[in-house]
PDB file of C-alpha atoms in Angstrom:
ATOM      1  CA  MET A  11      19.855 -14.403 -11.108  1.00 50.00           C
ATOM      2  CA  ALA A  12      18.079 -14.169  -7.737  1.00 54.00           C
ATOM      3  CA  LYS A  13      19.161 -10.557  -7.408  1.00 60.00           C
ATOM      4  CA  LYS A  14      17.667  -9.731 -10.831  1.00 61.00           C
ATOM      5  CA  ILE A  15      14.367 -11.361  -9.898  1.00 57.00           C
ATOM      6  CA  LEU A  16      14.281  -9.424  -6.636  1.00 62.00           C
ATOM      7  CA  THR A  17      15.013  -6.216  -8.520  1.00 77.00           C
ATOM      8  CA  TYR A  18      12.321  -6.780 -11.158  1.00 88.00           C
ATOM      9  CA  GLU A  19       9.903  -7.964  -8.517  1.00 89.00           C
ATOM     10  CA  PHE A  20      10.523  -4.893  -6.385  1.00 89.00           C
ATOM     11  CA  ILE A  21      10.127  -2.593  -9.392  1.00 92.00           C
ATOM     12  CA  ARG A  22       6.786  -4.247 -10.179  1.00 94.00           C
ATOM     13  CA  PHE A  23       5.816  -3.800  -6.510  1.00 93.00           C
ATOM     14  CA  LEU A  24       6.588  -0.075  -6.748  1.00 93.00           C
ATOM     15  CA  ILE A  25       4.620   0.299  -9.995  1.00 95.00           C
ATOM     16  CA  VAL A  26       1.620  -1.394  -8.404  1.00 96.00           C
ATOM     17  CA  GLY A  27       1.997   0.794  -5.322  1.00 92.00           C
ATOM     18  CA  PHE A  28       2.093   4.059  -7.260  1.00 91.00           C
ATOM     19  CA  SER A  29      -0.821   3.050  -9.472  1.00 95.00           C
ATOM     20  CA  THR A  30      -2.797   2.010  -6.366  1.00 91.00           C
ATOM     21  CA  VAL A  31      -2.492   5.549  -5.029  1.00 88.00           C
ATOM     22  CA  PHE A  32      -3.994   6.833  -8.283  1.00 88.00           C
ATOM     23  CA  VAL A  33      -6.877   4.340  -8.155  1.00 91.00           C
ATOM     24  CA  ASP A  34      -7.634   5.425  -4.591  1.00 88.00           C
ATOM     25  CA  LEU A  35      -7.375   9.117  -5.526  1.00 87.00           C
ATOM     26  CA  ILE A  36      -9.497   8.884  -8.694  1.00 92.00           C
ATOM     27  CA  ILE A  37     -12.299   7.026  -6.933  1.00 91.00           C
ATOM     28  CA  TYR A  38     -12.129   9.411  -3.970  1.00 87.00           C
ATOM     29  CA  ILE A  39     -12.367  12.486  -6.221  1.00 91.00           C
ATOM     30  CA  LEU A  40     -15.131  10.936  -8.329  1.00 94.00           C
ATOM     31  CA  LEU A  41     -17.236  10.119  -5.286  1.00 91.00           C
ATOM     32  CA  LEU A  42     -16.660  13.575  -3.805  1.00 90.00           C
ATOM     33  CA  SER A  43     -17.803  15.113  -7.088  1.00 92.00           C
ATOM     34  CA  LEU A  44     -21.026  13.114  -6.674  1.00 96.00           C
ATOM     35  CA  SER A  45     -21.490  14.771  -3.246  1.00 93.00           C
ATOM     36  CA  ILE A  46     -20.813  11.580  -1.312  1.00 90.00           C
ATOM     37  CA  ASN A  47     -19.566  12.074   2.262  1.00 87.00           C
ATOM     38  CA  ARG A  48     -15.756  12.495   2.285  1.00 84.00           C
ATOM     39  CA  ASN A  49     -15.200   9.732   4.868  1.00 81.00           C
ATOM     40  CA  ILE A  50     -17.302   7.264   2.892  1.00 90.00           C
ATOM     41  CA  SER A  51     -15.580   8.394  -0.312  1.00 86.00           C
ATOM     42  CA  LYS A  52     -12.154   7.841   1.257  1.00 84.00           C
ATOM     43  CA  LEU A  53     -13.149   4.436   2.611  1.00 84.00           C
ATOM     44  CA  ILE A  54     -14.441   3.278  -0.786  1.00 88.00           C
ATOM     45  CA  GLY A  55     -11.336   4.677  -2.504  1.00 88.00           C
ATOM     46  CA  PHE A  56      -9.019   2.947  -0.030  1.00 85.00           C
ATOM     47  CA  LEU A  57     -10.846  -0.386  -0.292  1.00 87.00           C
ATOM     48  CA  SER A  58     -10.905  -0.166  -4.097  1.00 90.00           C
ATOM     49  CA  GLY A  59      -7.183   0.535  -4.144  1.00 89.00           C
ATOM     50  CA  THR A  60      -6.560  -2.384  -1.773  1.00 88.00           C
ATOM     51  CA  LEU A  61      -8.478  -4.825  -3.993  1.00 90.00           C
ATOM     52  CA  TYR A  62      -6.710  -3.461  -7.079  1.00 95.00           C
ATOM     53  CA  SER A  63      -3.275  -3.850  -5.478  1.00 92.00           C
ATOM     54  CA  TYR A  64      -4.110  -7.322  -4.154  1.00 91.00           C
ATOM     55  CA  ASN A  65      -4.970  -8.572  -7.627  1.00 91.00           C
ATOM     56  CA  LEU A  66      -1.919  -7.035  -9.310  1.00 94.00           C
ATOM     57  CA  ASN A  67       0.531  -8.003  -6.568  1.00 91.00           C
ATOM     58  CA  LYS A  68      -0.832 -11.539  -6.525  1.00 89.00           C
ATOM     59  CA  SER A  69      -0.766 -12.118 -10.273  1.00 89.00           C
ATOM     60  CA  TRP A  70       1.980  -9.796 -11.553  1.00 93.00           C
ATOM     61  CA  THR A  71       4.392  -8.792  -8.787  1.00 92.00           C
ATOM     62  CA  PHE A  72       4.699 -12.089  -6.918  1.00 89.00           C
ATOM     63  CA  LYS A  73       3.122 -14.419  -9.544  1.00 86.00           C
ATOM     64  CA  SER A  74       1.263 -16.364  -6.874  1.00 83.00           C
ATOM     65  CA  ASP A  75      -0.969 -19.321  -7.783  1.00 79.00           C
ATOM     66  CA  TYR A  76      -2.971 -19.216  -4.570  1.00 73.00           C
ATOM     67  CA  LYS A  77      -6.720 -18.949  -4.793  1.00 70.00           C
ATOM     68  CA  TYR A  78      -8.204 -15.488  -4.436  1.00 65.00           C
ATOM     69  CA  LYS A  79      -9.937 -15.913  -1.092  1.00 71.00           C
ATOM     70  CA  GLU A  80      -7.100 -17.830   0.598  1.00 70.00           C
ATOM     71  CA  LYS A  81      -4.890 -14.762   0.923  1.00 82.00           C
ATOM     72  CA  LEU A  82      -7.311 -11.848   0.767  1.00 85.00           C
ATOM     73  CA  LEU A  83      -8.017 -11.709   4.506  1.00 87.00           C
ATOM     74  CA  LYS A  84      -4.284 -11.695   5.325  1.00 89.00           C
ATOM     75  CA  TYR A  85      -3.797  -8.974   2.728  1.00 89.00           C
ATOM     76  CA  PHE A  86      -6.485  -6.775   4.288  1.00 88.00           C
ATOM     77  CA  ILE A  87      -4.995  -7.331   7.754  1.00 93.00           C
ATOM     78  CA  LEU A  88      -1.587  -6.294   6.422  1.00 94.00           C
ATOM     79  CA  TYR A  89      -3.029  -3.192   4.773  1.00 88.00           C
ATOM     80  CA  PHE A  90      -4.862  -2.050   7.864  1.00 90.00           C
ATOM     81  CA  PHE A  91      -1.767  -2.629  10.028  1.00 93.00           C
ATOM     82  CA  SER A  92       0.307  -0.819   7.417  1.00 90.00           C
ATOM     83  CA  MET A  93      -2.131   2.093   7.446  1.00 88.00           C
ATOM     84  CA  TYR A  94      -1.815   2.279  11.248  1.00 90.00           C
ATOM     85  CA  LEU A  95       2.003   2.193  10.995  1.00 90.00           C
ATOM     86  CA  ASN A  96       1.912   4.887   8.325  1.00 85.00           C
ATOM     87  CA  ILE A  97      -0.203   7.200  10.469  1.00 85.00           C
ATOM     88  CA  GLN A  98       1.970   6.644  13.560  1.00 89.00           C
ATOM     89  CA  VAL A  99       5.276   7.221  11.742  1.00 88.00           C
ATOM     90  CA  ASN A 100       3.851  10.351  10.148  1.00 81.00           C
ATOM     91  CA  ARG A 101       2.703  11.618  13.552  1.00 83.00           C
ATOM     92  CA  GLN A 102       6.037  10.852  15.256  1.00 87.00           C
ATOM     93  CA  VAL A 103       8.121  12.515  12.543  1.00 86.00           C
ATOM     94  CA  LEU A 104       5.924  15.609  12.704  1.00 78.00           C
ATOM     95  CA  MET A 105       6.405  15.714  16.475  1.00 84.00           C
ATOM     96  CA  VAL A 106      10.203  15.635  16.047  1.00 87.00           C
ATOM     97  CA  LEU A 107      10.354  18.093  13.151  1.00 81.00           C
ATOM     98  CA  THR A 108       8.585  21.053  14.658  1.00 70.00           C
ATOM     99  CA  THR A 109      10.543  23.764  12.835  1.00 68.00           C
ATOM    100  CA  ASP A 110       9.040  24.394   9.371  1.00 64.00           C
ATOM    101  CA  TYR A 111       5.682  22.715   8.840  1.00 62.00           C
ATOM    102  CA  SER A 112       5.755  23.183   5.050  1.00 66.00           C
ATOM    103  CA  ILE A 113       8.833  20.949   4.895  1.00 71.00           C
ATOM    104  CA  SER A 114       8.047  18.775   7.921  1.00 76.00           C
ATOM    105  CA  TYR A 115       4.831  17.295   6.561  1.00 76.00           C
ATOM    106  CA  LYS A 116       6.589  16.322   3.300  1.00 78.00           C
ATOM    107  CA  ILE A 117       9.411  14.596   5.182  1.00 85.00           C
ATOM    108  CA  ALA A 118       6.912  12.898   7.492  1.00 82.00           C
ATOM    109  CA  PHE A 119       4.849  11.698   4.517  1.00 81.00           C
ATOM    110  CA  ILE A 120       7.925  10.242   2.807  1.00 86.00           C
ATOM    111  CA  CYS A 121       9.144   8.513   5.990  1.00 89.00           C
ATOM    112  CA  ALA A 122       5.705   7.058   6.704  1.00 87.00           C
ATOM    113  CA  THR A 123       5.270   5.859   3.121  1.00 86.00           C
ATOM    114  CA  LEU A 124       8.714   4.235   3.052  1.00 88.00           C
ATOM    115  CA  CYS A 125       8.088   2.408   6.334  1.00 91.00           C
ATOM    116  CA  SER A 126       4.734   1.028   5.235  1.00 90.00           C
ATOM    117  CA  ALA A 127       6.026   0.135   1.742  1.00 89.00           C
ATOM    118  CA  ILE A 128       8.963  -1.821   3.171  1.00 92.00           C
ATOM    119  CA  LEU A 129       6.684  -3.646   5.601  1.00 94.00           C
ATOM    120  CA  ASN A 130       4.186  -4.426   2.824  1.00 92.00           C
ATOM    121  CA  TYR A 131       6.832  -5.751   0.438  1.00 92.00           C
ATOM    122  CA  PHE A 132       8.445  -8.153   2.875  1.00 93.00           C
ATOM    123  CA  VAL A 133       5.202  -9.412   4.407  1.00 94.00           C
ATOM    124  CA  MET A 134       3.749 -10.017   0.935  1.00 91.00           C
ATOM    125  CA  LYS A 135       6.910 -11.676  -0.355  1.00 89.00           C
ATOM    126  CA  TYR A 136       7.646 -13.945   2.611  1.00 91.00           C
ATOM    127  CA  PHE A 137       4.229 -14.477   4.180  1.00 89.00           C
ATOM    128  CA  ILE A 138       1.238 -13.739   1.983  1.00 89.00           C
ATOM    129  CA  PHE A 139       2.388 -14.711  -1.527  1.00 85.00           C
ATOM    130  CA  LYS A 140       5.164 -17.129  -0.628  1.00 81.00           C
ATOM    131  CA  ASP A 141       4.792 -20.102  -2.953  1.00 67.00           C
TER     132      ASP A 141
END
């Protein structure tokens, strides 16, 4: 039974993660189309995606009963650390795979995303939304 819950929970985590990317992207593109600075557009998109994922992970993925503000700061700290990890893994993989850039950046992106997703899942499950 525990294995099934972990499986369903992880699948929900992945669904939230993929949909978060789309929220970030849609807001980013919308703001760019309104001629808003690309850095500001990206920041607003990222923060919107983070709030979106916090709410869905809290209520749907991990079914946490904690109050909204109690865990939000920890969630933002995790996301900023995860973003840093993602950038560093991406950079390191690109440094190692110097042969074909058209393939290297895809491999680096996948490696970086997997590392940050694994970190996010376990920190959320065992630290942030642990009931």
